[in-house]
């Protein structure tokens, strides 16, 4: 009798523990998916802002049509991208084009005094930051999710229920890594 | 210790808070149980003694302290914002655009909803956060802070406040306030009982032992020192949470140098922040009263200041900045300056 009571308690505790572990993993997986969607939201916002900005600065930056064209082309390519890898590459190209544009805009005092342009630039640079921070958050939460699946005894639960590791966002383009160097060479 | 990275700094701060809170609990236990046994003759845990060994006074005082703290927490956020003269910002106003944007950015980085934003019409740079959990939190900054800091620095200050919210510091400080209230009540009761000479003591009970008088003396000394000790402990918690918020802010922005330079600017503005009252001081990014204490290093200052010395905070942040530079050479700061960013924004 006592034996069965003890056995029952042990089984109950074990079951509760498994439920807890499983729920923790599910919560983390949802947070990871949500984090991924946040990145998309910000990328979409960037796509919407770029045409406005380009139109606003076109008049003052007529000597930089080439740069503006490249930004627009990169933006359109990013909007039309299909698949994660393709989108990542094209978004990275867009980031590059935008940073060249921002660096060039520095040398146009007329742009700085234009209230409309200033607002758009604040919006766009904030959106750029939000993209970075959304990726940073995604990486943090995905790392947490992955660690929860790797450590003992979480790995047992993850194995039983078929949880899979999330991929982290990485800088694939070598030029991306060199961004601070570009900054130095263009600074006035 | 100054060469710690962000994560080591965070876990060290959390550990220190745990130690201090354990000390606090010990203090409440010592004084309360001392009262129960010395005055009422209750031997805690001994069912044969008075009232079945239930430490009634300790439990009663704890209940009272918690009640007082919770009721102050209820009305807390509104009172704090109101007394500082903070006004909710108009989202559409161009001059607040940057403030709203950096708050949005930090909310994304922290993975919490963006807190309600307030502005305090005061020329001295300062900021504070309030609210018991991320969903009902608010951040208030002074006009002086908005006008005096660059975009990166503002972002760092907002990240610091966001970290107070995310680390549940307001809740923690409420628990500390409850413990202080409990200690104060017990001390008052104990001192009165002592004056009235109402001791049953262990010597009087059947279970009396030779340890009785000595315990009584220890209790009496603890009673006299309790108000000072509890204050020291509370300030220690407060300072640990400041260090932790600094480290967490660095984790959010990945740019400890910006917070360091913001703190230096806030430090150089020597005027006290007049709109922020004394009771709110521990919530602010820097001591609003510009008290000498918080700038000094040394034994007394270490014990009684709400904030660690700014120079020390800057030093720790600079060390983190140096660390992150060696560990991730290619990482752009993830943020940009003013209207026309000088740093091209990279992709993490």
Coordinates of C-alpha atoms in Angstrom, one line a residue:
Chain A
X1 CA 0.0 0.0 0.0
X2 CA 2.6 2.5 1.1
X3 CA 4.7 1.4 -1.8
X4 CA 2.0 2.3 -4.3
X5 CA 1.4 5.7 -2.7
X6 CA 5.1 6.5 -3.0
X7 CA 5.1 5.2 -6.6
X8 CA 2.1 7.3 -7.4
X9 CA 3.7 10.5 -5.9
X10 CA 6.9 9.8 -7.8
X11 CA 5.0 9.4 -11.1
X12 CA 2.9 12.5 -10.4
X13 CA 6.0 14.6 -9.7
X14 CA 7.7 13.3 -12.8
X15 CA 4.7 14.0 -15.0
X16 CA 4.4 17.6 -13.6
X17 CA 8.1 18.1 -14.3
X18 CA 7.8 16.9 -17.9
X19 CA 4.8 19.2 -18.4
X20 CA 6.7 22.2 -17.0
X21 CA 9.8 21.5 -19.2
X22 CA 7.6 21.0 -22.3
X23 CA 5.7 24.3 -21.6
X24 CA 8.9 26.2 -21.1
X25 CA 10.2 25.0 -24.5
X26 CA 6.9 25.8 -26.2
X27 CA 6.9 29.3 -24.7
X28 CA 10.4 29.9 -25.9
X29 CA 9.6 28.6 -29.4
X30 CA 6.7 31.0 -29.7
X31 CA 8.9 33.9 -28.5
X32 CA 11.4 32.9 -31.1
X33 CA 8.8 32.9 -33.9
X34 CA 7.4 36.3 -32.6
X35 CA 11.0 37.7 -32.6
X36 CA 11.3 36.6 -36.2
X37 CA 8.1 38.4 -37.2
X38 CA 9.2 41.6 -35.4
X39 CA 12.2 41.7 -37.9
X40 CA 9.7 41.4 -40.8
X41 CA 7.6 44.2 -39.4
X42 CA 10.6 46.5 -39.3
X43 CA 11.9 45.5 -42.7
X44 CA 8.4 46.3 -44.2
X45 CA 8.5 49.7 -42.5
X46 CA 11.9 50.3 -44.1
X47 CA 10.6 49.4 -47.5
X48 CA 7.7 51.9 -47.1
X49 CA 9.9 54.7 -45.9
X50 CA 12.6 54.6 -48.6
X51 CA 10.5 56.0 -51.6
X52 CA 9.4 58.9 -49.4
X53 CA 12.9 59.8 -48.5
X54 CA 14.3 59.5 -52.0
X55 CA 11.6 61.7 -53.3
X56 CA 12.3 64.3 -50.6
X57 CA 16.0 64.5 -51.3
X58 CA 15.9 64.1 -55.1
X59 CA 16.0 67.9 -55.7
X60 CA 18.9 68.7 -53.4
X61 CA 21.0 65.7 -54.3
X62 CA 20.9 65.8 -58.1
X63 CA 24.6 65.0 -58.4
X64 CA 24.0 61.8 -56.5
X65 CA 21.4 60.2 -58.8
X66 CA 23.6 57.2 -59.1
X67 CA 23.5 56.5 -55.3
X68 CA 19.7 57.2 -55.2
X69 CA 19.2 54.8 -58.1
X70 CA 21.1 52.1 -56.2
X71 CA 19.1 52.6 -53.1
X72 CA 15.8 52.3 -55.0
X73 CA 17.0 49.3 -57.0
X74 CA 18.2 47.6 -53.8
X75 CA 14.9 48.4 -52.1
X76 CA 12.9 47.0 -55.0
X77 CA 15.0 43.9 -55.1
X78 CA 14.5 43.4 -51.4
X79 CA 10.7 43.8 -51.7
X80 CA 10.6 41.2 -54.5
X81 CA 12.9 38.7 -52.7
X82 CA 11.6 35.1 -52.2
X83 CA 12.9 32.8 -49.5
X84 CA 14.8 33.5 -46.3
X85 CA 18.3 33.2 -47.7
X86 CA 17.5 35.4 -50.7
X87 CA 15.7 38.0 -48.5
X88 CA 18.6 38.1 -46.1
X89 CA 21.1 38.7 -48.9
X90 CA 19.0 41.4 -50.5
X91 CA 18.2 43.2 -47.2
X92 CA 21.9 43.2 -46.5
X93 CA 22.6 44.8 -49.8
X94 CA 19.9 47.4 -49.1
X95 CA 21.5 48.1 -45.7
X96 CA 24.8 48.7 -47.5
X97 CA 23.2 51.0 -50.1
X98 CA 21.5 53.0 -47.4
X99 CA 24.6 53.5 -45.3
X100 CA 26.4 54.8 -48.4
X101 CA 23.5 57.2 -48.9
X102 CA 23.6 58.4 -45.3
X103 CA 27.3 59.0 -45.5
X104 CA 26.9 61.1 -48.7
X105 CA 23.9 63.0 -47.3
X106 CA 26.3 64.3 -44.6
X107 CA 27.9 66.6 -47.1
X108 CA 24.7 68.3 -48.1
X109 CA 24.0 71.2 -45.6
X110 CA 20.8 72.0 -47.5
X111 CA 19.4 68.6 -46.4
X112 CA 20.2 69.2 -42.8
X113 CA 18.1 72.4 -42.8
X114 CA 15.1 70.7 -44.5
X115 CA 12.7 69.8 -41.8
X116 CA 10.9 67.2 -43.9
X117 CA 14.1 65.4 -44.8
X118 CA 15.3 65.5 -41.3
X119 CA 12.2 63.8 -40.0
X120 CA 12.4 61.2 -42.7
X121 CA 16.0 60.5 -41.9
X122 CA 15.3 60.2 -38.2
X123 CA 12.5 57.8 -39.0
X124 CA 14.7 55.8 -41.4
X125 CA 17.7 55.6 -39.1
X126 CA 15.4 54.7 -36.2
X127 CA 14.0 51.9 -38.4
X128 CA 17.5 50.7 -39.2
X129 CA 18.2 50.6 -35.5
X130 CA 14.9 48.7 -34.9
X131 CA 15.9 46.1 -37.5
X132 CA 19.3 45.7 -35.7
X133 CA 17.6 45.4 -32.3
X134 CA 14.9 43.1 -33.5
X135 CA 17.7 40.8 -34.9
X136 CA 19.6 41.1 -31.7
X137 CA 16.5 40.2 -29.6
X138 CA 15.8 37.3 -32.0
X139 CA 19.4 36.0 -31.6
X140 CA 19.2 36.4 -27.8
X141 CA 15.9 34.5 -27.5
X142 CA 16.9 31.9 -30.1
X143 CA 20.1 31.2 -28.2
X144 CA 18.1 30.8 -25.0
X145 CA 15.8 28.4 -26.8
X146 CA 18.7 26.4 -28.2
X147 CA 20.5 26.3 -24.8
X148 CA 17.3 25.0 -23.2
X149 CA 17.3 22.2 -25.8
X150 CA 20.9 21.3 -25.3
X151 CA 21.4 21.2 -21.6
X152 CA 20.6 18.2 -19.5
X153 CA 17.8 17.2 -18.9
X154 CA 16.1 19.6 -21.3
X155 CA 17.7 17.7 -24.2
X156 CA 15.6 14.6 -23.3
X157 CA 12.3 16.4 -23.4
X158 CA 13.4 18.2 -26.6
X159 CA 14.3 14.9 -28.2
X160 CA 11.0 13.2 -27.2
X161 CA 8.8 16.0 -28.5
X162 CA 10.9 16.8 -31.6
X163 CA 12.0 20.4 -30.9
X164 CA 14.4 21.7 -33.4
X165 CA 17.2 24.2 -33.0
X166 CA 16.6 27.7 -34.3
X167 CA 19.0 29.3 -36.7
X168 CA 20.8 32.4 -35.6
X169 CA 21.1 35.6 -37.7
X170 CA 24.7 36.0 -38.9
X171 CA 26.5 38.5 -41.0
X172 CA 27.2 36.6 -44.2
X173 CA 28.6 39.4 -46.3
X174 CA 32.3 40.2 -45.6
X175 CA 31.7 43.8 -46.4
X176 CA 29.1 44.0 -43.7
X177 CA 31.7 43.2 -41.1
X178 CA 33.9 46.0 -42.3
X179 CA 31.3 48.7 -41.7
X180 CA 33.2 50.7 -39.1
X181 CA 36.2 50.9 -41.5
X182 CA 33.9 52.4 -44.2
X183 CA 32.8 55.0 -41.6
X184 CA 36.3 56.2 -41.0
X185 CA 37.1 56.7 -44.7
X186 CA 34.0 58.8 -45.4
X187 CA 33.9 61.0 -42.3
X188 CA 34.6 64.6 -43.0
Chain B
X1 CA 36.7 43.2 -11.0
X2 CA 36.6 46.0 -13.4
X3 CA 37.5 43.8 -16.3
X4 CA 34.1 41.9 -16.1
X5 CA 32.1 41.6 -19.2
X6 CA 28.4 42.5 -19.3
X7 CA 27.1 39.1 -18.4
X8 CA 29.5 38.5 -15.5
X9 CA 28.6 41.9 -14.2
X10 CA 24.9 41.1 -14.3
X11 CA 25.2 37.8 -12.4
X12 CA 27.5 39.4 -9.8
X13 CA 25.0 42.1 -9.2
X14 CA 22.1 39.6 -8.9
X15 CA 24.2 37.6 -6.4
X16 CA 25.0 40.6 -4.3
X17 CA 21.3 41.6 -4.1
X18 CA 20.5 38.1 -2.9
X19 CA 23.1 38.4 -0.2
X20 CA 21.8 41.7 1.0
X21 CA 18.2 40.5 1.0
X22 CA 19.3 37.5 3.0
X23 CA 20.9 39.8 5.5
X24 CA 17.7 41.8 5.7
X25 CA 15.6 38.7 6.4
X26 CA 18.1 37.7 9.1
X27 CA 17.7 41.1 10.7
X28 CA 13.9 41.0 10.7
X29 CA 14.1 37.5 12.1
X30 CA 16.6 38.4 14.8
X31 CA 14.7 41.4 16.1
X32 CA 11.3 39.9 15.7
X33 CA 12.0 36.5 17.2
X34 CA 14.0 38.2 19.9
X35 CA 11.0 40.2 20.8
X36 CA 8.8 37.2 20.8
X37 CA 11.0 35.2 23.1
X38 CA 12.3 38.0 25.4
X39 CA 9.0 39.8 26.0
X40 CA 6.3 37.3 25.5
X41 CA 8.2 34.2 26.4
X42 CA 7.4 32.4 23.1
X43 CA 10.1 30.0 22.0
X44 CA 9.6 29.8 18.3
X45 CA 9.0 26.4 17.1
X46 CA 8.5 24.9 20.6
X47 CA 4.9 23.9 20.7
X48 CA 5.1 23.6 24.5
X49 CA 5.7 27.4 25.1
X50 CA 3.3 30.3 25.1
X51 CA 0.9 30.5 22.2
X52 CA 2.2 27.2 20.8
X53 CA 5.5 28.7 19.8
X54 CA 4.0 30.8 17.1
X55 CA 6.1 34.0 16.8
X56 CA 3.0 36.3 16.7
X57 CA 4.9 39.6 16.9
X58 CA 7.2 38.9 14.1
X59 CA 4.4 37.7 11.9
X60 CA 2.2 40.6 12.8
X61 CA 4.9 43.2 12.1
X62 CA 5.7 41.5 8.7
X63 CA 2.0 41.7 7.8
X64 CA 1.8 45.3 8.8
X65 CA 5.0 46.2 6.8
X66 CA 3.8 44.3 3.7
X67 CA 0.4 46.0 3.9
X68 CA 1.9 49.5 4.2
X69 CA 4.2 48.8 1.3
X70 CA 1.6 47.3 -1.0
X71 CA -0.8 50.2 -0.4
X72 CA 2.0 52.6 -1.3
X73 CA 2.7 50.6 -4.4
X74 CA -0.9 50.8 -5.5
X75 CA -1.0 54.5 -5.7
X76 CA 2.8 54.7 -6.2
X77 CA 3.3 55.3 -10.0
X78 CA 0.7 58.1 -10.2
X79 CA 2.0 59.8 -7.1
X80 CA 5.6 59.6 -8.2
X81 CA 4.9 61.0 -11.7
X82 CA 2.6 63.7 -10.3
X83 CA 5.0 64.9 -7.6
X84 CA 7.8 65.3 -10.1
X85 CA 5.5 67.3 -12.4
X86 CA 5.9 64.8 -15.2
X87 CA 3.5 65.3 -18.1
X88 CA 2.6 62.6 -20.7
X89 CA 4.3 63.5 -24.0
X90 CA 2.4 64.3 -27.2
X91 CA 3.6 61.5 -29.6
X92 CA 3.0 63.6 -32.7
X93 CA 5.2 66.5 -31.6
X94 CA 8.4 66.7 -33.7
X95 CA 10.7 67.6 -30.8
X96 CA 9.8 64.3 -29.0
X97 CA 10.2 62.2 -32.1
X98 CA 13.6 61.0 -31.2
X99 CA 12.6 60.2 -27.6
X100 CA 9.7 58.1 -28.9
X101 CA 11.9 56.4 -31.4
X102 CA 14.7 55.4 -29.0
X103 CA 12.1 54.2 -26.5
X104 CA 10.6 52.0 -29.3
X105 CA 14.0 50.7 -30.2
X106 CA 14.8 49.8 -26.6
X107 CA 11.4 48.1 -26.2
X108 CA 12.2 46.0 -29.2
X109 CA 15.7 45.2 -27.9
X110 CA 14.3 44.2 -24.5
X111 CA 11.2 42.4 -25.9
X112 CA 8.8 44.3 -23.7
X113 CA 5.9 46.7 -24.6
X114 CA 7.0 50.3 -24.8
X115 CA 6.4 52.1 -21.4
X116 CA 4.3 55.2 -21.2
X117 CA 6.6 58.2 -21.9
X118 CA 6.7 61.4 -19.7
X119 CA 8.6 64.6 -19.7
X120 CA 9.5 66.7 -16.7
X121 CA 9.9 70.4 -17.4
X122 CA 13.3 70.8 -15.6
X123 CA 16.5 72.0 -17.2
X124 CA 18.7 69.6 -15.2
X125 CA 19.3 66.3 -17.0
X126 CA 17.8 63.3 -15.1
X127 CA 15.4 60.4 -15.7
X128 CA 13.5 57.8 -13.7
X129 CA 11.2 54.8 -14.2
X130 CA 8.2 53.6 -12.3
X131 CA 5.6 50.8 -12.5
X132 CA 5.4 47.4 -11.0
X133 CA 5.7 45.4 -14.2
X134 CA 6.6 46.0 -17.9
X135 CA 2.9 46.3 -18.9
X136 CA 2.1 49.3 -16.6
X137 CA 5.5 51.0 -16.5
X138 CA 6.4 54.6 -17.2
X139 CA 9.6 56.4 -18.0
X140 CA 10.1 60.1 -17.3
X141 CA 13.0 62.2 -18.5
X142 CA 13.7 65.9 -18.0
X143 CA 13.7 68.5 -20.8
X144 CA 17.3 69.1 -19.9
X145 CA 18.1 65.5 -20.7
X146 CA 16.4 65.6 -24.1
X147 CA 18.2 68.8 -25.1
X148 CA 21.7 67.9 -23.7
X149 CA 22.3 64.4 -24.9
X150 CA 23.0 63.0 -28.3
X151 CA 20.8 60.3 -29.8
X152 CA 23.1 57.5 -28.6
X153 CA 23.3 58.9 -25.1
X154 CA 19.5 59.3 -24.8
X155 CA 19.1 55.8 -26.1
X156 CA 21.5 54.6 -23.3
X157 CA 19.6 56.4 -20.6
X158 CA 16.3 55.1 -21.8
X159 CA 17.9 51.6 -21.8
X160 CA 19.0 52.0 -18.2
X161 CA 15.4 52.9 -17.2
X162 CA 14.0 50.1 -19.3
X163 CA 16.3 47.8 -17.4
X164 CA 15.0 48.9 -14.0
X165 CA 11.6 48.0 -15.3
X166 CA 12.7 44.7 -16.8
X167 CA 14.6 43.7 -13.7
X168 CA 11.5 44.4 -11.5
X169 CA 13.5 46.8 -9.4
X170 CA 10.5 48.9 -8.4
X171 CA 9.0 45.7 -7.0
X172 CA 12.2 44.8 -5.2
X173 CA 12.5 48.3 -3.7
X174 CA 8.9 47.9 -2.4
X175 CA 9.8 44.7 -0.7
X176 CA 12.8 46.5 0.8
X177 CA 10.4 49.2 2.0
X178 CA 8.2 46.6 3.6
X179 CA 11.1 45.1 5.4
X180 CA 12.2 48.6 6.7
X181 CA 8.7 49.2 7.9
X182 CA 8.7 45.9 9.7
X183 CA 12.1 46.6 11.4
X184 CA 10.9 50.1 12.4
X185 CA 7.8 48.8 14.0
X186 CA 9.6 46.0 15.8
X187 CA 12.3 48.4 17.1
X188 CA 9.7 50.8 18.4
X189 CA 7.8 48.0 20.2
X190 CA 11.0 46.5 21.5
X191 CA 12.4 49.8 22.9
X192 CA 9.1 50.4 24.7
X193 CA 9.0 47.0 26.2
X194 CA 12.6 47.5 27.3
X195 CA 11.8 50.7 29.0
X196 CA 8.8 49.2 30.7
X197 CA 11.0 46.3 31.8
X198 CA 8.5 43.7 30.6
X199 CA 10.7 40.7 30.2
X200 CA 9.6 37.1 30.6
X201 CA 12.8 36.0 29.1
X202 CA 13.9 32.5 28.7
X203 CA 15.2 32.4 32.3
X204 CA 11.6 32.5 33.4
X205 CA 10.3 29.8 31.3
X206 CA 10.7 26.1 32.0
X207 CA 13.0 25.7 29.1
X208 CA 15.3 28.4 30.4
X209 CA 19.0 28.1 29.7
X210 CA 22.2 29.9 30.5
X211 CA 22.1 31.4 27.0
X212 CA 19.2 33.6 28.0
X213 CA 20.8 36.7 29.3
X214 CA 23.4 36.8 26.6
X215 CA 20.8 36.5 23.9
X216 CA 18.9 39.3 25.6
X217 CA 22.0 41.6 25.4
X218 CA 22.5 40.7 21.7
X219 CA 18.9 41.5 21.0
X220 CA 19.1 44.8 22.9
X221 CA 22.1 45.8 20.8
X222 CA 20.4 44.7 17.6
X223 CA 17.4 46.7 18.6
X224 CA 19.4 49.9 19.0
X225 CA 21.3 49.4 15.8
X226 CA 18.4 48.1 13.7
X227 CA 17.3 51.4 12.1
X228 CA 20.8 52.2 10.9
X229 CA 21.5 48.7 9.7
X230 CA 18.2 48.4 7.8
X231 CA 19.0 51.7 6.1
X232 CA 22.5 50.6 5.2
X233 CA 21.1 47.4 3.7
X234 CA 18.4 49.2 1.8
X235 CA 21.0 51.5 0.2
X236 CA 23.2 48.6 -0.6
X237 CA 20.3 47.0 -2.6
X238 CA 19.6 50.3 -4.3
X239 CA 23.3 50.7 -5.4
X240 CA 23.5 47.1 -6.6
X241 CA 20.4 47.6 -8.8
X242 CA 22.0 50.7 -10.3
X243 CA 25.0 48.7 -11.3
X244 CA 22.8 46.0 -12.6
X245 CA 20.7 48.5 -14.6
X246 CA 23.9 49.9 -16.1
X247 CA 25.0 46.5 -17.2
X248 CA 21.6 45.5 -18.6
X249 CA 21.5 48.8 -20.5
X250 CA 24.8 47.9 -22.0
X251 CA 23.4 44.5 -23.0
X252 CA 20.4 46.2 -24.7
X253 CA 22.3 48.8 -26.7
X254 CA 25.6 46.9 -27.0
X255 CA 27.1 50.3 -26.6
X256 CA 28.4 50.8 -23.0
X257 CA 30.4 53.9 -24.0
X258 CA 27.3 55.9 -24.8
X259 CA 25.9 55.3 -21.3
X260 CA 29.3 56.3 -19.8
X261 CA 29.3 59.6 -21.7
X262 CA 25.7 60.3 -20.8
X263 CA 26.5 59.7 -17.1
X264 CA 29.5 62.0 -17.4
X265 CA 27.3 64.7 -18.9
X266 CA 24.7 64.2 -16.1
X267 CA 27.4 64.4 -13.5
X268 CA 28.8 67.7 -14.9
X269 CA 25.4 69.3 -14.6
X270 CA 25.9 70.0 -10.9
X271 CA 22.5 71.6 -10.3
X272 CA 20.1 69.5 -8.3
X273 CA 17.0 68.4 -10.2
X274 CA 14.5 70.4 -8.2
X275 CA 11.3 68.8 -9.5
X276 CA 12.2 65.4 -8.2
X277 CA 11.6 64.9 -4.5
X278 CA 13.7 63.1 -2.0
X279 CA 11.4 60.0 -1.9
X280 CA 11.9 59.4 -5.6
X281 CA 15.7 59.7 -5.5
X282 CA 16.4 56.0 -5.6
X283 CA 14.5 55.6 -8.9
X284 CA 16.5 58.1 -10.8
X285 CA 19.5 57.5 -13.1
X286 CA 21.6 59.8 -11.0
X287 CA 20.9 61.2 -7.5
X288 CA 18.6 64.2 -8.2
X289 CA 19.6 66.0 -5.0
X290 CA 23.2 66.2 -6.1
X291 CA 24.2 65.1 -2.6
X292 CA 27.9 65.1 -1.8
X293 CA 27.6 61.6 -0.5
X294 CA 26.9 60.0 -3.8
X295 CA 30.0 61.4 -5.4
X296 CA 32.4 60.4 -2.7
X297 CA 34.1 57.1 -2.3
X298 CA 34.9 55.8 1.1
X299 CA 33.4 54.0 4.0
X300 CA 30.5 56.3 5.0
X301 CA 29.5 57.2 1.4
X302 CA 29.6 53.5 0.6
X303 CA 27.1 52.8 3.3
X304 CA 24.5 55.6 2.9
X305 CA 24.4 56.6 -0.7
X306 CA 21.4 55.6 -2.9
X307 CA 23.6 55.7 -6.0
X308 CA 27.2 54.5 -6.6
X309 CA 29.7 57.2 -7.5
X310 CA 29.2 58.2 -11.1
X311 CA 33.0 58.0 -11.7
X312 CA 32.9 54.4 -10.6
X313 CA 30.0 53.5 -12.9
X314 CA 31.7 55.2 -15.8
X315 CA 34.8 53.2 -15.1
X316 CA 32.9 49.9 -15.1
X317 CA 31.1 50.8 -18.3
X318 CA 34.3 51.8 -20.0
X319 CA 35.8 48.4 -19.0
X320 CA 32.8 46.7 -20.6
X321 CA 33.2 48.8 -23.8
X322 CA 36.8 47.7 -24.0
X323 CA 35.8 44.1 -23.4
X324 CA 33.2 44.1 -26.1
X325 CA 35.6 45.7 -28.5
X326 CA 38.1 42.8 -28.1
X327 CA 35.4 40.1 -28.2
X328 CA 33.5 41.3 -31.2
X329 CA 35.6 43.5 -33.4
X330 CA 33.2 43.9 -36.3
X331 CA 30.1 44.7 -34.3
X332 CA 28.7 48.1 -35.2
X333 CA 27.1 49.9 -32.2
X334 CA 23.7 49.2 -33.6
X335 CA 22.5 52.8 -33.4
X336 CA 23.3 56.1 -35.0
X337 CA 23.5 59.7 -34.2
X338 CA 21.1 62.6 -34.7
X339 CA 19.3 63.4 -37.9
X340 CA 22.2 62.6 -40.2
X341 CA 23.9 59.5 -38.9
X342 CA 27.7 59.6 -39.2
X343 CA 28.0 55.9 -38.6
X344 CA 26.5 53.8 -41.4
X345 CA 24.2 51.4 -39.7
X346 CA 25.2 47.8 -39.9
X347 CA 23.4 44.5 -39.7
X348 CA 24.1 42.3 -36.7

